[in-house]
Each structure stands twice: as structure tokens, then as C-alpha cells.
């Protein structure tokens, strides 16, 4: 890619060429409304159902348990608000989540608090895992739902979902997981894992943007978020985004075949990147766990004495695209809520960058980062009053 080094696959991925070609004819040839009754529409209806099966297969669900949405945020919003509203007037008005969720979950929870629901935000440990004893203590008689991300989008922590589900089952509480970073990257089986609801988004696994899905286990009643026509078995109104749904289905079936191999290859690059950074840059910290409890494509570092934003801009000048901990809050100066939740100081949380790899990442990309980053960090530290301060403090200690 002519010198471009893209290391922000957790923000979004490119659309695979196979996916683009699968989508193509649904824009201009098979453009009819799938709800129309003439036979021209039959193929579109069938294409949507095939995509639904492919998405269901990816996570071990039944196809009638998959509902297409306008992305990961909508799926999260629907799972939480839809369940809460279906309970309106009933006695279960307490929900549990964690301090490290994506804003699609956190801000939905805050909205539900304004609507009179009660929410517990569980702390996590220093690697981002939910302490199971804390979860047990938080469950009350009126707890309706526990929502914990399958894998964290900033630091890559893959939760022990089975242990969380076991606690929920014991207490008769439903379990939702935001699997937007995990689906199509690590194996998921909603049936054997006992997951009740799961969110995913196509553009995090080489499908198009603006399409996602919510898995809802058969028998769970959700209030609609989008009211209108009878699409998605009257659960999510609006003319289907046929081309994008077909694209999501194609991306899901490619992932079902290739995920295992891809993840192994990407893991090797990740480990080379992590080992390289940790061995060449002094006073660097790896945020999140190591090994197979970390997403295959995620690396997240803090460098004392530097601002992550400055690093991002320096890397950008060198043609390397990364993100900081505060990706979604780029307009604010608040450090990442995830890094604060795992116990980092403001200073360390500010000095963080996330590098995420994908299908087109190469050894050369990693070499390029390992060549450029130590130099950038050293130069910025030499210019930084924070660094002088840090060195002075260490000398005192
Ligand atoms: C990207 C992301 C979302 C939001 O998905 P969109 O499709 O962008 O709405 C939600 N949760 C996590 C963990 C994500 O990484």
C-alpha cells in the first residue's frame, strides 16, 4: 500500500474484494424492495436469508435469532433499551455492566438511569478482567441483565464469558455481550457459552460500515427500538439495507472459514510488535493481558513522559495510522475511561497508543513501526518537561 502503514483495524477494516463483489448487483440490478410482492423481489429476500444463515453460523445461533441492525451501536442500544423497556412497570429494574464498556453500552446505561433504572458499573482488575466475586456481589433480586463486552476494544482483554454466564444462570439473570471486537476474530458459540444476546458489526470484520446484527436467543422479548413496517419479523422496521446485509453475510462466511488461520498469523505479528516495543523502548508499559486472553490483533502501550496525541501525530507524519486511548473522545482531553479503570495514572493514560493489526498487516509494517517508534519516543521525551520531572522523581526514589 505505497508506504501506508494502517494499524487501526479496531476502528474499522477495509471491505474485502470478495465482499464488494458479492454486494455489487444489489445496488443497481437487484434493487427491488425485498418487501414487494412481485417475483423480482424474491432473490433479494432469499439473499437476506442466506446472509442471516451465514451470520448465525459464525456464532452458532439459529438464523431466526439474528436481527440485522444499522451497526454495532444500534445492536447494543437495542439489547439494553429493548430489554429494559420490555420490563417497564415490572419489578426488575437493575442492570449490571463494567467501567470499561464501549460508549454505545455506557451511554445507553446512563440513559436508562435517567429513565429510572438502576445500573451498577463493575470495576475491573489491572488487566481489564471482571472479578467474578464482584459480579456475584452485585447481583440483586431485581437484576434484569448483565452486559459485559466479549473483548475490549482498547486493550484487547477477552473476558471469561463462560464464568460470567455461570453466575448469571445461577441467579436467573440474562447476559448480553458486545462482541463487536470479538466476532469473526475469536471463536464464539452462543449455545455452548450460554449467551442470551450478542452484538456485532460488519465493518470490524471486512464487511461494509453501517450494518450489524443482534443475536437474541429464542424466547427473549425485546421492545422495538425502531417502529414502523414489518421487516425483520416486525422487530426492526425499515427497508432492509440489502447490499450491506449481503456483504455482512459474505464477510461472516469468509471469517468462518479463515478466522483460525488469520488469527494465528496476526498473533505472530502482534507478539513481534509487542516484544519489539517492550525490548527497545525504556519505561514502556503494555496495557491489557498477554497471550491468548488478549485479542489477536491488539497492542496498547503507555510511554511515560509523552502525550499519546503527540505520538499519534508523529506516527502520522511517518505514514503510520494508529489511535490513542481516547479515540472516541478526540475532542476532549479526558484520558481513556478504560485505561483509568485498569488503574493507570492520568499521566500514563494520556501517554498511550493503540496499534491494531489485520489481514493486510505485514512483517514490513511491524518493522517500520519498530524502526520509527523508539526514535519518536526518545525525541519527544528529550523535549518533554513531564519526562524531566519523571527522571527527577526516579532519582529521588
Ligand atoms: C466499533 C464498536 C462498536 C460500535 O460499532 P459501530 O458499528 O461503529 O456502531 C461497539 N462496541 C465495540 C466494542 C466496538 O469496537
PDB file of C-alpha atoms in Angstrom, residues 1-260:
ATOM      1  CA  UNK A   1       0.000   0.000   0.000  1.00  0.00           C
ATOM      2  CA  UNK A   2       2.683   2.531  -1.156  1.00  0.00           C
ATOM      3  CA  UNK A   3       4.226   3.184   2.226  1.00  0.00           C
ATOM      4  CA  UNK A   4       0.935   3.483   4.088  1.00  0.00           C
ATOM      5  CA  UNK A   5       1.001   1.568   7.342  1.00  0.00           C
ATOM      6  CA  UNK A   6      -2.512   1.089   8.736  1.00  0.00           C
ATOM      7  CA  UNK A   7      -2.584  -0.086  12.346  1.00  0.00           C
ATOM      8  CA  UNK A   8      -6.105   0.865  13.329  1.00  0.00           C
ATOM      9  CA  UNK A   9      -8.128  -2.225  12.397  1.00  0.00           C
ATOM     10  CA  UNK A  10     -10.071  -1.973  15.659  1.00  0.00           C
ATOM     11  CA  UNK A  11     -11.534   1.328  14.411  1.00  0.00           C
ATOM     12  CA  UNK A  12     -12.596  -0.204  11.125  1.00  0.00           C
ATOM     13  CA  UNK A  13     -11.358  -2.566   8.415  1.00  0.00           C
ATOM     14  CA  UNK A  14     -11.289  -2.289   4.654  1.00  0.00           C
ATOM     15  CA  UNK A  15     -14.025  -4.191   2.805  1.00  0.00           C
ATOM     16  CA  UNK A  16     -12.664  -7.397   1.297  1.00  0.00           C
ATOM     17  CA  UNK A  17     -12.855  -7.535  -2.524  1.00  0.00           C
ATOM     18  CA  UNK A  18     -14.904 -10.763  -2.317  1.00  0.00           C
ATOM     19  CA  UNK A  19     -17.401  -8.845  -0.181  1.00  0.00           C
ATOM     20  CA  UNK A  20     -17.537  -5.910  -2.591  1.00  0.00           C
ATOM     21  CA  UNK A  21     -18.301  -8.215  -5.495  1.00  0.00           C
ATOM     22  CA  UNK A  22     -20.964 -10.100  -3.541  1.00  0.00           C
ATOM     23  CA  UNK A  23     -22.692  -6.766  -2.813  1.00  0.00           C
ATOM     24  CA  UNK A  24     -22.387  -5.224  -6.250  1.00  0.00           C
ATOM     25  CA  UNK A  25     -25.516  -6.438  -8.023  1.00  0.00           C
ATOM     26  CA  UNK A  26     -27.773  -5.490  -5.104  1.00  0.00           C
ATOM     27  CA  UNK A  27     -27.211  -1.809  -5.755  1.00  0.00           C
ATOM     28  CA  UNK A  28     -28.370  -1.488  -9.341  1.00  0.00           C
ATOM     29  CA  UNK A  29     -29.537  -4.803 -10.777  1.00  0.00           C
ATOM     30  CA  UNK A  30     -31.394  -6.494  -7.932  1.00  0.00           C
ATOM     31  CA  UNK A  31     -32.503  -3.206  -6.413  1.00  0.00           C
ATOM     32  CA  UNK A  32     -36.155  -4.062  -5.765  1.00  0.00           C
ATOM     33  CA  UNK A  33     -37.634  -3.680  -2.307  1.00  0.00           C
ATOM     34  CA  UNK A  34     -37.484  -7.093  -0.628  1.00  0.00           C
ATOM     35  CA  UNK A  35     -40.985  -6.488   0.770  1.00  0.00           C
ATOM     36  CA  UNK A  36     -42.558  -6.090  -2.690  1.00  0.00           C
ATOM     37  CA  UNK A  37     -44.752  -8.927  -3.854  1.00  0.00           C
ATOM     38  CA  UNK A  38     -43.661  -9.325  -7.487  1.00  0.00           C
ATOM     39  CA  UNK A  39     -41.230 -12.060  -8.283  1.00  0.00           C
ATOM     40  CA  UNK A  40     -38.315  -9.679  -8.997  1.00  0.00           C
ATOM     41  CA  UNK A  41     -38.027  -9.265  -5.236  1.00  0.00           C
ATOM     42  CA  UNK A  42     -37.749 -12.956  -4.447  1.00  0.00           C
ATOM     43  CA  UNK A  43     -34.000 -13.056  -4.991  1.00  0.00           C
ATOM     44  CA  UNK A  44     -33.453 -10.169  -2.602  1.00  0.00           C
ATOM     45  CA  UNK A  45     -35.478 -11.804   0.112  1.00  0.00           C
ATOM     46  CA  UNK A  46     -33.510 -15.016  -0.389  1.00  0.00           C
ATOM     47  CA  UNK A  47     -30.187 -13.143  -0.288  1.00  0.00           C
ATOM     48  CA  UNK A  48     -31.089 -11.605   3.074  1.00  0.00           C
ATOM     49  CA  UNK A  49     -31.989 -15.011   4.489  1.00  0.00           C
ATOM     50  CA  UNK A  50     -28.737 -16.536   3.217  1.00  0.00           C
ATOM     51  CA  UNK A  51     -26.807 -13.727   4.892  1.00  0.00           C
ATOM     52  CA  UNK A  52     -28.746 -14.347   8.097  1.00  0.00           C
ATOM     53  CA  UNK A  53     -27.728 -18.004   7.992  1.00  0.00           C
ATOM     54  CA  UNK A  54     -24.077 -17.115   7.436  1.00  0.00           C
ATOM     55  CA  UNK A  55     -24.070 -14.706  10.392  1.00  0.00           C
ATOM     56  CA  UNK A  56     -25.891 -17.271  12.554  1.00  0.00           C
ATOM     57  CA  UNK A  57     -23.353 -19.965  11.604  1.00  0.00           C
ATOM     58  CA  UNK A  58     -20.457 -17.714  12.603  1.00  0.00           C
ATOM     59  CA  UNK A  59     -21.651 -17.642  16.236  1.00  0.00           C
ATOM     60  CA  UNK A  60     -23.548 -20.919  16.487  1.00  0.00           C
ATOM     61  CA  UNK A  61     -27.013 -19.323  16.551  1.00  0.00           C
ATOM     62  CA  UNK A  62     -30.232 -20.216  14.736  1.00  0.00           C
ATOM     63  CA  UNK A  63     -30.919 -17.947  11.793  1.00  0.00           C
ATOM     64  CA  UNK A  64     -34.242 -16.814  13.289  1.00  0.00           C
ATOM     65  CA  UNK A  65     -32.280 -15.487  16.263  1.00  0.00           C
ATOM     66  CA  UNK A  66     -30.339 -12.981  14.101  1.00  0.00           C
ATOM     67  CA  UNK A  67     -31.724  -9.473  13.509  1.00  0.00           C
ATOM     68  CA  UNK A  68     -29.912  -7.057  11.204  1.00  0.00           C
ATOM     69  CA  UNK A  69     -29.289  -3.528  12.503  1.00  0.00           C
ATOM     70  CA  UNK A  70     -27.566  -0.369  11.339  1.00  0.00           C
ATOM     71  CA  UNK A  71     -24.314  -1.338  13.092  1.00  0.00           C
ATOM     72  CA  UNK A  72     -22.793  -2.261  16.432  1.00  0.00           C
ATOM     73  CA  UNK A  73     -24.034   0.796  18.326  1.00  0.00           C
ATOM     74  CA  UNK A  74     -27.636   0.116  17.341  1.00  0.00           C
ATOM     75  CA  UNK A  75     -27.325  -3.530  18.352  1.00  0.00           C
ATOM     76  CA  UNK A  76     -26.018  -2.502  21.804  1.00  0.00           C
ATOM     77  CA  UNK A  77     -28.700   0.163  22.234  1.00  0.00           C
ATOM     78  CA  UNK A  78     -31.434  -2.246  21.230  1.00  0.00           C
ATOM     79  CA  UNK A  79     -30.291  -5.072  23.506  1.00  0.00           C
ATOM     80  CA  UNK A  80     -30.187  -2.833  26.581  1.00  0.00           C
ATOM     81  CA  UNK A  81     -33.074  -0.445  25.996  1.00  0.00           C
ATOM     82  CA  UNK A  82     -35.227  -3.076  24.296  1.00  0.00           C
ATOM     83  CA  UNK A  83     -34.954  -5.420  27.255  1.00  0.00           C
ATOM     84  CA  UNK A  84     -35.341  -2.661  29.843  1.00  0.00           C
ATOM     85  CA  UNK A  85     -38.437  -1.263  28.111  1.00  0.00           C
ATOM     86  CA  UNK A  86     -39.992  -4.698  27.717  1.00  0.00           C
ATOM     87  CA  UNK A  87     -39.797  -4.813  31.517  1.00  0.00           C
ATOM     88  CA  UNK A  88     -41.349  -1.380  32.050  1.00  0.00           C
ATOM     89  CA  UNK A  89     -43.682  -1.487  35.000  1.00  0.00           C
ATOM     90  CA  UNK A  90     -42.311  -4.823  36.159  1.00  0.00           C
ATOM     91  CA  UNK A  91     -40.106  -5.291  39.173  1.00  0.00           C
ATOM     92  CA  UNK A  92     -36.707  -5.950  37.545  1.00  0.00           C
ATOM     93  CA  UNK A  93     -35.117  -2.542  37.130  1.00  0.00           C
ATOM     94  CA  UNK A  94     -31.440  -3.147  37.869  1.00  0.00           C
ATOM     95  CA  UNK A  95     -28.711  -3.703  35.259  1.00  0.00           C
ATOM     96  CA  UNK A  96     -25.020  -4.514  35.635  1.00  0.00           C
ATOM     97  CA  UNK A  97     -22.167  -3.593  33.329  1.00  0.00           C
ATOM     98  CA  UNK A  98     -18.491  -2.671  33.653  1.00  0.00           C
ATOM     99  CA  UNK A  99     -16.489   0.537  33.729  1.00  0.00           C
ATOM    100  CA  UNK A 100     -14.648  -0.453  30.549  1.00  0.00           C
ATOM    101  CA  UNK A 101     -17.518  -0.872  28.082  1.00  0.00           C
ATOM    102  CA  UNK A 102     -17.782   0.863  24.733  1.00  0.00           C
ATOM    103  CA  UNK A 103     -19.725   4.130  24.870  1.00  0.00           C
ATOM    104  CA  UNK A 104     -22.605   2.502  22.961  1.00  0.00           C
ATOM    105  CA  UNK A 105     -23.193   0.465  26.131  1.00  0.00           C
ATOM    106  CA  UNK A 106     -22.132   3.030  28.754  1.00  0.00           C
ATOM    107  CA  UNK A 107     -24.204   5.858  27.322  1.00  0.00           C
ATOM    108  CA  UNK A 108     -27.231   3.577  26.860  1.00  0.00           C
ATOM    109  CA  UNK A 109     -26.904   2.597  30.514  1.00  0.00           C
ATOM    110  CA  UNK A 110     -26.683   6.257  31.563  1.00  0.00           C
ATOM    111  CA  UNK A 111     -29.828   6.935  29.533  1.00  0.00           C
ATOM    112  CA  UNK A 112     -31.615   4.072  31.304  1.00  0.00           C
ATOM    113  CA  UNK A 113     -30.569   5.559  34.654  1.00  0.00           C
ATOM    114  CA  UNK A 114     -32.271   8.801  33.611  1.00  0.00           C
ATOM    115  CA  UNK A 115     -35.371   6.699  32.824  1.00  0.00           C
ATOM    116  CA  UNK A 116     -35.412   5.379  36.383  1.00  0.00           C
ATOM    117  CA  UNK A 117     -33.431   2.150  36.053  1.00  0.00           C
ATOM    118  CA  UNK A 118     -30.543   1.392  38.403  1.00  0.00           C
ATOM    119  CA  UNK A 119     -27.143   0.466  36.991  1.00  0.00           C
ATOM    120  CA  UNK A 120     -24.047  -0.989  38.654  1.00  0.00           C
ATOM    121  CA  UNK A 121     -20.737  -0.309  36.894  1.00  0.00           C
ATOM    122  CA  UNK A 122     -18.348  -3.058  37.946  1.00  0.00           C
ATOM    123  CA  UNK A 123     -14.651  -2.262  38.372  1.00  0.00           C
ATOM    124  CA  UNK A 124     -12.159  -4.451  36.529  1.00  0.00           C
ATOM    125  CA  UNK A 125      -8.739  -5.755  37.542  1.00  0.00           C
ATOM    126  CA  UNK A 126      -5.408  -4.412  36.282  1.00  0.00           C
ATOM    127  CA  UNK A 127      -5.674  -6.404  33.040  1.00  0.00           C
ATOM    128  CA  UNK A 128      -9.293  -5.491  32.404  1.00  0.00           C
ATOM    129  CA  UNK A 129     -10.993  -8.674  33.635  1.00  0.00           C
ATOM    130  CA  UNK A 130     -14.271  -8.607  35.548  1.00  0.00           C
ATOM    131  CA  UNK A 131     -13.693 -10.054  39.015  1.00  0.00           C
ATOM    132  CA  UNK A 132     -16.243 -12.855  39.306  1.00  0.00           C
ATOM    133  CA  UNK A 133     -16.710 -12.339  43.064  1.00  0.00           C
ATOM    134  CA  UNK A 134     -17.572  -8.664  42.477  1.00  0.00           C
ATOM    135  CA  UNK A 135     -20.133  -9.723  39.878  1.00  0.00           C
ATOM    136  CA  UNK A 136     -21.692 -12.187  42.330  1.00  0.00           C
ATOM    137  CA  UNK A 137     -21.953  -9.489  44.992  1.00  0.00           C
ATOM    138  CA  UNK A 138     -23.535  -7.015  42.566  1.00  0.00           C
ATOM    139  CA  UNK A 139     -26.454  -9.242  41.520  1.00  0.00           C
ATOM    140  CA  UNK A 140     -29.670  -8.437  43.359  1.00  0.00           C
ATOM    141  CA  UNK A 141     -33.166  -9.879  43.321  1.00  0.00           C
ATOM    142  CA  UNK A 142     -34.264  -7.172  40.871  1.00  0.00           C
ATOM    143  CA  UNK A 143     -31.326  -7.588  38.471  1.00  0.00           C
ATOM    144  CA  UNK A 144     -32.534  -7.973  34.904  1.00  0.00           C
ATOM    145  CA  UNK A 145     -29.372  -8.104  32.827  1.00  0.00           C
ATOM    146  CA  UNK A 146     -25.583  -8.278  32.909  1.00  0.00           C
ATOM    147  CA  UNK A 147     -23.791  -6.738  29.906  1.00  0.00           C
ATOM    148  CA  UNK A 148     -20.044  -7.305  29.502  1.00  0.00           C
ATOM    149  CA  UNK A 149     -18.055  -6.903  26.288  1.00  0.00           C
ATOM    150  CA  UNK A 150     -16.667 -10.174  24.936  1.00  0.00           C
ATOM    151  CA  UNK A 151     -13.400  -8.371  24.173  1.00  0.00           C
ATOM    152  CA  UNK A 152     -12.348  -4.828  24.992  1.00  0.00           C
ATOM    153  CA  UNK A 153     -11.797  -2.507  22.040  1.00  0.00           C
ATOM    154  CA  UNK A 154      -8.917  -0.577  23.607  1.00  0.00           C
ATOM    155  CA  UNK A 155      -6.790  -3.107  25.465  1.00  0.00           C
ATOM    156  CA  UNK A 156      -7.974  -6.373  23.897  1.00  0.00           C
ATOM    157  CA  UNK A 157      -8.996  -8.181  27.104  1.00  0.00           C
ATOM    158  CA  UNK A 158     -11.057 -11.303  26.248  1.00  0.00           C
ATOM    159  CA  UNK A 159     -13.362 -11.948  29.198  1.00  0.00           C
ATOM    160  CA  UNK A 160     -14.005 -15.341  30.731  1.00  0.00           C
ATOM    161  CA  UNK A 161     -17.525 -15.299  29.313  1.00  0.00           C
ATOM    162  CA  UNK A 162     -18.343 -18.811  30.490  1.00  0.00           C
ATOM    163  CA  UNK A 163     -17.561 -17.941  34.124  1.00  0.00           C
ATOM    164  CA  UNK A 164     -19.710 -14.792  33.865  1.00  0.00           C
ATOM    165  CA  UNK A 165     -22.592 -16.730  32.287  1.00  0.00           C
ATOM    166  CA  UNK A 166     -22.433 -19.352  35.034  1.00  0.00           C
ATOM    167  CA  UNK A 167     -23.011 -16.678  37.673  1.00  0.00           C
ATOM    168  CA  UNK A 168     -25.870 -15.144  35.653  1.00  0.00           C
ATOM    169  CA  UNK A 169     -27.551 -18.508  35.138  1.00  0.00           C
ATOM    170  CA  UNK A 170     -27.340 -19.349  38.833  1.00  0.00           C
ATOM    171  CA  UNK A 171     -29.186 -16.152  39.636  1.00  0.00           C
ATOM    172  CA  UNK A 172     -31.654 -16.182  36.713  1.00  0.00           C
ATOM    173  CA  UNK A 173     -30.182 -13.034  35.122  1.00  0.00           C
ATOM    174  CA  UNK A 174     -29.895 -12.538  31.350  1.00  0.00           C
ATOM    175  CA  UNK A 175     -26.478 -11.971  29.762  1.00  0.00           C
ATOM    176  CA  UNK A 176     -25.693  -9.649  26.837  1.00  0.00           C
ATOM    177  CA  UNK A 177     -22.256  -9.284  25.292  1.00  0.00           C
ATOM    178  CA  UNK A 178     -20.902  -6.602  22.974  1.00  0.00           C
ATOM    179  CA  UNK A 179     -18.885  -8.856  20.678  1.00  0.00           C
ATOM    180  CA  UNK A 180     -18.137  -6.195  18.084  1.00  0.00           C
ATOM    181  CA  UNK A 181     -14.363  -6.662  18.505  1.00  0.00           C
ATOM    182  CA  UNK A 182     -14.525 -10.412  19.048  1.00  0.00           C
ATOM    183  CA  UNK A 183     -16.964 -11.804  16.488  1.00  0.00           C
ATOM    184  CA  UNK A 184     -15.172 -13.216  13.435  1.00  0.00           C
ATOM    185  CA  UNK A 185     -11.828 -12.833  15.244  1.00  0.00           C
ATOM    186  CA  UNK A 186     -12.098 -15.414  18.010  1.00  0.00           C
ATOM    187  CA  UNK A 187     -14.362 -18.491  18.123  1.00  0.00           C
ATOM    188  CA  UNK A 188     -17.792 -17.846  19.643  1.00  0.00           C
ATOM    189  CA  UNK A 189     -20.591 -20.340  20.185  1.00  0.00           C
ATOM    190  CA  UNK A 190     -23.611 -18.680  21.768  1.00  0.00           C
ATOM    191  CA  UNK A 191     -25.252 -22.009  22.558  1.00  0.00           C
ATOM    192  CA  UNK A 192     -22.401 -23.744  24.340  1.00  0.00           C
ATOM    193  CA  UNK A 193     -21.379 -20.481  26.013  1.00  0.00           C
ATOM    194  CA  UNK A 194     -24.943 -19.749  27.155  1.00  0.00           C
ATOM    195  CA  UNK A 195     -25.093 -16.209  25.749  1.00  0.00           C
ATOM    196  CA  UNK A 196     -28.578 -14.628  25.623  1.00  0.00           C
ATOM    197  CA  UNK A 197     -27.860 -11.588  23.425  1.00  0.00           C
ATOM    198  CA  UNK A 198     -24.812 -10.611  21.358  1.00  0.00           C
ATOM    199  CA  UNK A 199     -23.951  -7.527  19.280  1.00  0.00           C
ATOM    200  CA  UNK A 200     -21.756  -7.455  16.199  1.00  0.00           C
ATOM    201  CA  UNK A 201     -20.775  -5.041  13.387  1.00  0.00           C
ATOM    202  CA  UNK A 202     -19.699  -5.977   9.854  1.00  0.00           C
ATOM    203  CA  UNK A 203     -17.112  -3.217   9.422  1.00  0.00           C
ATOM    204  CA  UNK A 204     -14.939  -4.699  12.166  1.00  0.00           C
ATOM    205  CA  UNK A 205     -14.504  -7.874  10.102  1.00  0.00           C
ATOM    206  CA  UNK A 206     -14.014  -6.743   6.495  1.00  0.00           C
ATOM    207  CA  UNK A 207     -17.677  -6.069   5.761  1.00  0.00           C
ATOM    208  CA  UNK A 208     -19.335  -2.729   4.999  1.00  0.00           C
ATOM    209  CA  UNK A 209     -19.983   0.056   7.515  1.00  0.00           C
ATOM    210  CA  UNK A 210     -23.468   0.804   8.810  1.00  0.00           C
ATOM    211  CA  UNK A 211     -24.666  -2.788   9.141  1.00  0.00           C
ATOM    212  CA  UNK A 212     -24.603  -5.027  12.175  1.00  0.00           C
ATOM    213  CA  UNK A 213     -26.624  -7.704  13.891  1.00  0.00           C
ATOM    214  CA  UNK A 214     -28.114  -8.524  17.247  1.00  0.00           C
ATOM    215  CA  UNK A 215     -28.464 -12.156  18.256  1.00  0.00           C
ATOM    216  CA  UNK A 216     -31.458 -12.602  20.536  1.00  0.00           C
ATOM    217  CA  UNK A 217     -31.985 -16.040  21.978  1.00  0.00           C
ATOM    218  CA  UNK A 218     -35.347 -17.504  21.084  1.00  0.00           C
ATOM    219  CA  UNK A 219     -37.962 -16.675  23.684  1.00  0.00           C
ATOM    220  CA  UNK A 220     -36.459 -13.374  24.883  1.00  0.00           C
ATOM    221  CA  UNK A 221     -38.833 -10.472  24.392  1.00  0.00           C
ATOM    222  CA  UNK A 222     -37.372  -7.098  23.436  1.00  0.00           C
ATOM    223  CA  UNK A 223     -39.280  -3.886  22.878  1.00  0.00           C
ATOM    224  CA  UNK A 224     -38.596  -2.438  19.414  1.00  0.00           C
ATOM    225  CA  UNK A 225     -36.187   0.452  19.098  1.00  0.00           C
ATOM    226  CA  UNK A 226     -37.285   1.303  15.542  1.00  0.00           C
ATOM    227  CA  UNK A 227     -41.036   1.140  14.989  1.00  0.00           C
ATOM    228  CA  UNK A 228     -42.610   1.041  11.532  1.00  0.00           C
ATOM    229  CA  UNK A 229     -43.044  -1.665   8.908  1.00  0.00           C
ATOM    230  CA  UNK A 230     -42.889  -5.401   9.346  1.00  0.00           C
ATOM    231  CA  UNK A 231     -39.251  -6.007   8.386  1.00  0.00           C
ATOM    232  CA  UNK A 232     -37.040  -8.313  10.467  1.00  0.00           C
ATOM    233  CA  UNK A 233     -40.143 -10.198  11.588  1.00  0.00           C
ATOM    234  CA  UNK A 234     -41.646  -6.928  12.871  1.00  0.00           C
ATOM    235  CA  UNK A 235     -38.789  -6.407  15.327  1.00  0.00           C
ATOM    236  CA  UNK A 236     -36.764  -3.770  13.418  1.00  0.00           C
ATOM    237  CA  UNK A 237     -38.602  -1.587  10.931  1.00  0.00           C
ATOM    238  CA  UNK A 238     -37.184  -0.020   7.774  1.00  0.00           C
ATOM    239  CA  UNK A 239     -36.449  -1.225   4.250  1.00  0.00           C
ATOM    240  CA  UNK A 240     -33.551  -3.631   4.533  1.00  0.00           C
ATOM    241  CA  UNK A 241     -30.057  -2.463   3.573  1.00  0.00           C
ATOM    242  CA  UNK A 242     -29.899  -5.399   1.175  1.00  0.00           C
ATOM    243  CA  UNK A 243     -26.428  -4.866  -0.293  1.00  0.00           C
ATOM    244  CA  UNK A 244     -24.831  -4.303   3.097  1.00  0.00           C
ATOM    245  CA  UNK A 245     -26.624  -7.258   4.654  1.00  0.00           C
ATOM    246  CA  UNK A 246     -25.368  -9.443   1.789  1.00  0.00           C
ATOM    247  CA  UNK A 247     -21.879  -8.024   2.419  1.00  0.00           C
ATOM    248  CA  UNK A 248     -22.079  -8.840   6.105  1.00  0.00           C
ATOM    249  CA  UNK A 249     -23.150 -12.391   5.259  1.00  0.00           C
ATOM    250  CA  UNK A 250     -20.230 -12.810   2.871  1.00  0.00           C
ATOM    251  CA  UNK A 251     -17.758 -11.413   5.400  1.00  0.00           C
ATOM    252  CA  UNK A 252     -19.174 -13.774   8.037  1.00  0.00           C
ATOM    253  CA  UNK A 253     -18.844 -16.856   5.862  1.00  0.00           C
ATOM    254  CA  UNK A 254     -15.279 -15.938   4.858  1.00  0.00           C
ATOM    255  CA  UNK A 255     -14.462 -15.482   8.546  1.00  0.00           C
ATOM    256  CA  UNK A 256     -15.967 -18.851   9.451  1.00  0.00           C
ATOM    257  CA  UNK A 257     -13.533 -20.476   7.021  1.00  0.00           C
ATOM    258  CA  UNK A 258     -10.443 -18.373   7.594  1.00  0.00           C
ATOM    259  CA  UNK A 259     -10.555 -16.997  11.131  1.00  0.00           C
ATOM    260  CA  UNK A 260      -8.444 -19.698  12.707  1.00  0.00           C
TER     261      UNK A 260
END
